[in-house]
Short mmCIF file of C-alpha atoms in Angstrom, two decimals:
data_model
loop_
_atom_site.label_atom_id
_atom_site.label_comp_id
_atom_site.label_asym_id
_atom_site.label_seq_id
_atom_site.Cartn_x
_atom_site.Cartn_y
_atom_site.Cartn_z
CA UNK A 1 16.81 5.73 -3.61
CA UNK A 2 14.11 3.30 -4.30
CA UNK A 3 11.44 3.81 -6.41
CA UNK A 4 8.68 2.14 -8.66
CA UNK A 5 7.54 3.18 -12.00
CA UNK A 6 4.51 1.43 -13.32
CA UNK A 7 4.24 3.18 -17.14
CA UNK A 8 0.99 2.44 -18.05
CA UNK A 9 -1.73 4.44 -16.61
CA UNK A 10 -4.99 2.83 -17.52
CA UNK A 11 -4.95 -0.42 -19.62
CA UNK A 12 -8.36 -2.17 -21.18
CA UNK A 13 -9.04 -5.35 -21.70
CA UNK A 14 -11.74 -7.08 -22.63
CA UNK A 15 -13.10 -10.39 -20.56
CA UNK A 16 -11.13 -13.38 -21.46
CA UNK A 17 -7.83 -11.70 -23.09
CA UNK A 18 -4.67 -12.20 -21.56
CA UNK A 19 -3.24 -8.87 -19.38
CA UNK A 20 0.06 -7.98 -18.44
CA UNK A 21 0.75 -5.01 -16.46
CA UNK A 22 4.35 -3.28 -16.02
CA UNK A 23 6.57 -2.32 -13.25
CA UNK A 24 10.04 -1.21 -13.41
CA UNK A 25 11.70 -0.84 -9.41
CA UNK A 26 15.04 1.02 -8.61
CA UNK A 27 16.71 -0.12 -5.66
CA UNK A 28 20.48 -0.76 -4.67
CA UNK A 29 19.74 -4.48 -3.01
CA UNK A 30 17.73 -7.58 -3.58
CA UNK A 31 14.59 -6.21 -3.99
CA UNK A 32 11.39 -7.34 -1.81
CA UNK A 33 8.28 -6.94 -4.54
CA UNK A 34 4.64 -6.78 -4.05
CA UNK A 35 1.57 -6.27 -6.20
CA UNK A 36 -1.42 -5.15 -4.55
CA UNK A 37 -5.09 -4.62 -5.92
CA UNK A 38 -7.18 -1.77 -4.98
CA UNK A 39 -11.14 -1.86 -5.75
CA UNK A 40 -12.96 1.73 -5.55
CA UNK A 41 -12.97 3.05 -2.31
CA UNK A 42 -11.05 -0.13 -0.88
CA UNK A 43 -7.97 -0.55 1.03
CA UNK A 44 -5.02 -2.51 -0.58
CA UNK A 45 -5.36 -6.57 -0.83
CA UNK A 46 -1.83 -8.60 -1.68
CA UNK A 47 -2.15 -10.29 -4.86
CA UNK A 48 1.45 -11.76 -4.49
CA UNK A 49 4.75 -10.97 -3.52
CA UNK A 50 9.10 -11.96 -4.03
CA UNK A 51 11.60 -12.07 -1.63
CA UNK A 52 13.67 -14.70 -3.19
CA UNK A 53 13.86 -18.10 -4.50
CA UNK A 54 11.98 -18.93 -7.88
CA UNK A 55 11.45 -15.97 -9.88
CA UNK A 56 8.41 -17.12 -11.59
CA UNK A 57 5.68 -16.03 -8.60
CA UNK A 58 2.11 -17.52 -8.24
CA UNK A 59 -0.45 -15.38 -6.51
CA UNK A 60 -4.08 -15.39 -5.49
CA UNK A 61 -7.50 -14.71 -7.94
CA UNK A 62 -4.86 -16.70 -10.85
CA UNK A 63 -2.10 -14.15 -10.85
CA UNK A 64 0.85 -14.54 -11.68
CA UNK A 65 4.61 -12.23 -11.64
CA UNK A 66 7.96 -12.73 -13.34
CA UNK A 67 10.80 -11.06 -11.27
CA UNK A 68 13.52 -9.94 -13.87
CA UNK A 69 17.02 -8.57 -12.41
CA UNK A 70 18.26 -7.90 -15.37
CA UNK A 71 15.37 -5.83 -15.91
CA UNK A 72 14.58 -4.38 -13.21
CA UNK A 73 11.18 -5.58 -13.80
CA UNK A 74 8.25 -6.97 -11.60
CA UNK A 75 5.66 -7.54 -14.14
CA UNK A 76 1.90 -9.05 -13.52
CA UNK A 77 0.30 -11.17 -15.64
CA UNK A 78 -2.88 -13.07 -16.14
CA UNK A 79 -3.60 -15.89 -18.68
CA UNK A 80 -7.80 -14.81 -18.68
CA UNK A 81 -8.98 -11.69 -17.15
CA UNK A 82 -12.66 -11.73 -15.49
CA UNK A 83 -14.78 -8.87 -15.53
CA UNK A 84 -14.23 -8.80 -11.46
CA UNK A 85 -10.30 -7.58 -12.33
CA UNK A 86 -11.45 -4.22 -12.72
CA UNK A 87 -10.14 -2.26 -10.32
CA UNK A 88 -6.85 -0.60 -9.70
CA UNK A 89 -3.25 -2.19 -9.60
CA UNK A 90 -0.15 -1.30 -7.32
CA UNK A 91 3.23 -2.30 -7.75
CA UNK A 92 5.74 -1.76 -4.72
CA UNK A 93 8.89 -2.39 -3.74
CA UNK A 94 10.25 -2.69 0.03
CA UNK A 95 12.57 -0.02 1.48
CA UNK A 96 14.57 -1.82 3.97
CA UNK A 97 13.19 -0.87 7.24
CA UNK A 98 9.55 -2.94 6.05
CA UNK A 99 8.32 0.46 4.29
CA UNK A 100 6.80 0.50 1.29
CA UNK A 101 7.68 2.27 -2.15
CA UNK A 102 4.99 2.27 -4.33
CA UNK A 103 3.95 3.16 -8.40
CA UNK A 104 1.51 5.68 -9.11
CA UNK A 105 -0.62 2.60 -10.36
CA UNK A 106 -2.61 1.06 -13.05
CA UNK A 107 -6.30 1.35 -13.94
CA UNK A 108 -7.46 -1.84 -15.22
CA UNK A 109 -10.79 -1.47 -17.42
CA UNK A 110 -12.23 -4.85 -18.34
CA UNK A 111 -14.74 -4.85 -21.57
CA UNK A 112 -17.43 -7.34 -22.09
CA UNK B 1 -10.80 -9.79 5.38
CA UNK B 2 -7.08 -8.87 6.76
CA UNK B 3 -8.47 -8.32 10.27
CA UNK B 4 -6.87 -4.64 10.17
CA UNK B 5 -10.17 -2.27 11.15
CA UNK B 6 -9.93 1.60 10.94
CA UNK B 7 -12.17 4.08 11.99
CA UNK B 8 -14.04 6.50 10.89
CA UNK B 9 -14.09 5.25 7.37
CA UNK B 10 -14.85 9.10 6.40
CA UNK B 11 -14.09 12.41 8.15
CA UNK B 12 -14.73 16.25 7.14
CA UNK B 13 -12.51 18.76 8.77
CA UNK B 14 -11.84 22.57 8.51
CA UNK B 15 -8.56 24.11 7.60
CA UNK B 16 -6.50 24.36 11.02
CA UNK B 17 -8.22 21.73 13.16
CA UNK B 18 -7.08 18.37 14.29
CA UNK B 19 -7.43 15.19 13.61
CA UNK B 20 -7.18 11.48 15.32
CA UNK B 21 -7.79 8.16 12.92
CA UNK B 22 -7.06 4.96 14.49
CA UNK B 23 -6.18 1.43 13.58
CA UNK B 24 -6.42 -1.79 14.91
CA UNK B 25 -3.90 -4.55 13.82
CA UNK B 26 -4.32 -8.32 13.29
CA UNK B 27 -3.41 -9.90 16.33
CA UNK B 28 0.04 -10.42 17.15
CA UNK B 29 1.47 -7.40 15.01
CA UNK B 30 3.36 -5.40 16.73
CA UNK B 31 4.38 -3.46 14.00
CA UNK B 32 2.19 -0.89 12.10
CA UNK B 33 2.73 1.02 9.40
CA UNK B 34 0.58 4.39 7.78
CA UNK B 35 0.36 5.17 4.29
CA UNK B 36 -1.58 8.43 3.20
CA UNK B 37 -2.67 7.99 -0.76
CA UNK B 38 -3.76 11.04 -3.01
CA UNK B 39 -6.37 10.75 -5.10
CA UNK B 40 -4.81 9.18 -8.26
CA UNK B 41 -1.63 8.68 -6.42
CA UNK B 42 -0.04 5.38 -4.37
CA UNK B 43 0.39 5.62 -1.50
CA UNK B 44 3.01 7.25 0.86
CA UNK B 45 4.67 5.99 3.77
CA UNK B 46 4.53 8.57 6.58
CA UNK B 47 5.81 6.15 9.52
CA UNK B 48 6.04 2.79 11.06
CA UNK B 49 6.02 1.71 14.03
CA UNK B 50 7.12 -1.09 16.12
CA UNK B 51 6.84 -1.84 19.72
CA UNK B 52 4.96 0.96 20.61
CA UNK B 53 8.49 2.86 19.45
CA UNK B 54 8.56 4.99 16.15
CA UNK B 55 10.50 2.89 13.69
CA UNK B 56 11.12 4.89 10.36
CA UNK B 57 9.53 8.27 8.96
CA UNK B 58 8.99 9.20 5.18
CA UNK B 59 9.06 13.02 4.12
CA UNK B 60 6.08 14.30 6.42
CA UNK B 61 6.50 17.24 8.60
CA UNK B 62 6.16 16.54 12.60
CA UNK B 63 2.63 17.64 12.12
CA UNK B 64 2.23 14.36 11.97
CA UNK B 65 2.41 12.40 14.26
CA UNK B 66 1.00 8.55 16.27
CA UNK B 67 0.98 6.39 19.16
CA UNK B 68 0.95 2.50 19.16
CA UNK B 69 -0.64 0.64 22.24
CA UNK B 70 0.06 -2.70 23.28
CA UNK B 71 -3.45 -4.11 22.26
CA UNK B 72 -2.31 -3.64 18.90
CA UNK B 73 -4.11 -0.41 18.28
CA UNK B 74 -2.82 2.68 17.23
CA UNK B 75 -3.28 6.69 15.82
CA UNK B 76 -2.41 8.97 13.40
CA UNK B 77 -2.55 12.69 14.22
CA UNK B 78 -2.37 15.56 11.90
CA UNK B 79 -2.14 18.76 13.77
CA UNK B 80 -3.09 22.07 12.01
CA UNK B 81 -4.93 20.34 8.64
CA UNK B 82 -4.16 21.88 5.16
CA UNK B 83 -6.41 20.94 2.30
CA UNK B 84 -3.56 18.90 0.79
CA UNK B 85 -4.34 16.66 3.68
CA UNK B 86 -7.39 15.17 2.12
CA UNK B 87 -6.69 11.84 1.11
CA UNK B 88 -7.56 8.57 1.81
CA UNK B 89 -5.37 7.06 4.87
CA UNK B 90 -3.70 3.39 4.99
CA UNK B 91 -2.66 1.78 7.86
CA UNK B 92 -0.97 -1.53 7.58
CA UNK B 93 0.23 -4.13 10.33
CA UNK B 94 2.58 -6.86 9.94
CA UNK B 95 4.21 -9.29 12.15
CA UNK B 96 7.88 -7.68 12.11
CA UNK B 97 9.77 -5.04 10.51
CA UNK B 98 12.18 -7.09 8.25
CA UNK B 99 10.67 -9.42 5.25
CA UNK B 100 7.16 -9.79 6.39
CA UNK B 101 3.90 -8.97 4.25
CA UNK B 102 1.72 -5.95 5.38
CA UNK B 103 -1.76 -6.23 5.64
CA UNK B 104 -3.83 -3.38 5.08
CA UNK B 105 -7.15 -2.16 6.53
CA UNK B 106 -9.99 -0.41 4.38
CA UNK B 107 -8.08 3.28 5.18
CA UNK B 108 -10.06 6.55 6.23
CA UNK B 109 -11.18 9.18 3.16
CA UNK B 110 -10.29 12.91 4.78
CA UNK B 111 -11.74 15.66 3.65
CA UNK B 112 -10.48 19.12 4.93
CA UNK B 113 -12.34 22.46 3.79
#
């Protein structure tokens, strides 16, 4: 069955540091992976997403994802985190029939 | 902006009663999809569909249940609220059902009492 596990519940960071946030995915096929961002209140905007190809994945607001199979990881990174990154982070994986799987999420606290 | 609407954007119900959200896809979706997310949870597929045709259920009872139109608008129902209901409520469109990203609207906080 898939599922996503993203093990950190709330991360902080303070403005200019370097974030990575984890996701670990189960699923029996080449896996479709998105990350999403959620602001208070907010629906869900895509930040980027894999379906194949290079596993090294560029996204939008200077985000960036490493797809590792041998992993089973998704993980998000940014190089410098702005104090507009706040907000909540969703990892998710597709479940075949264009449904999505997602983690329970990460809180991302930035600190001046 | 994803050009996916929903309305209301909040709601307060009573234990029992009904309820109707709607959606309105980008243009040219024909496939929707709704996601109801817990507060403090992700969210949770409860159906897609495509065509105006349901295409794919998670674990929700029949309680639940929607309609898709051909101007690319659609509903979710939930017949006979529980307070476990109240959550905020995603829907998503997309161009197809295989390999294509879903946009999602600004979803619609329920409250049942």
């Amino acid at each position: 069955a898939q599922s996503v596990t993203q093990p950190d519940i709330h991360i902080t960071v303070s403005e200019g540091a370097s974030l990575e946030l984890r996701c670990n995915y189960s699923y029996g096929a080449t896996p479709y992976l998105f990350w999403y961002v959620q602001s208070p209140g907010q629906g869900l905007q895509l930040l980027l997403k894999y379906f194949s190809g290079d596993t090294l994945v560029q996204g939008i607001k200077g985000f960036e994802a490493e797809f590792k199979r041998s992993q089973s990881s998704f993980n998000l990174r940014k190089p410098s985190v702005h104090w507009s990154d706040a907000a909540e982070y969703f990892c998710a994986v597709e479940g075949g029939a264009n449904n999505l799987f997602f983690g329970t999420g990460t809180r991302l606290t930035v600190i001046p | 902006e994803t050009g996916v609407t929903q309305s209301p954007t909040h709601l307060i119900k009573t234990r029992g009663q009904q309820v109707t959200l709607r959606c309105s896809s980008q243009s040219g979706h024909n496939t929707v999809s709704w996601y109801q997310q817990a507060l403090g949870q992700g969210p949770q597929f409860i159906f897609q569909y495509y065509r105006e045709e349901e295409n794919g259920r998670g674990n929700f009872p029949p309680r639940f249940s929607g309609l898709q139109f051909p101007n690319y608008s659609s509903e979710l129902n939930v017949n006979a609220l529980e307070l476990d209901d109240s959550a905020l409520y995603l829907c998503a469109s997309s161009g197809d059902i295989h390999q294509e990203t879903q946009y999602f609207g600004p979803g619609t906080r329920l409250l049942v009492l």
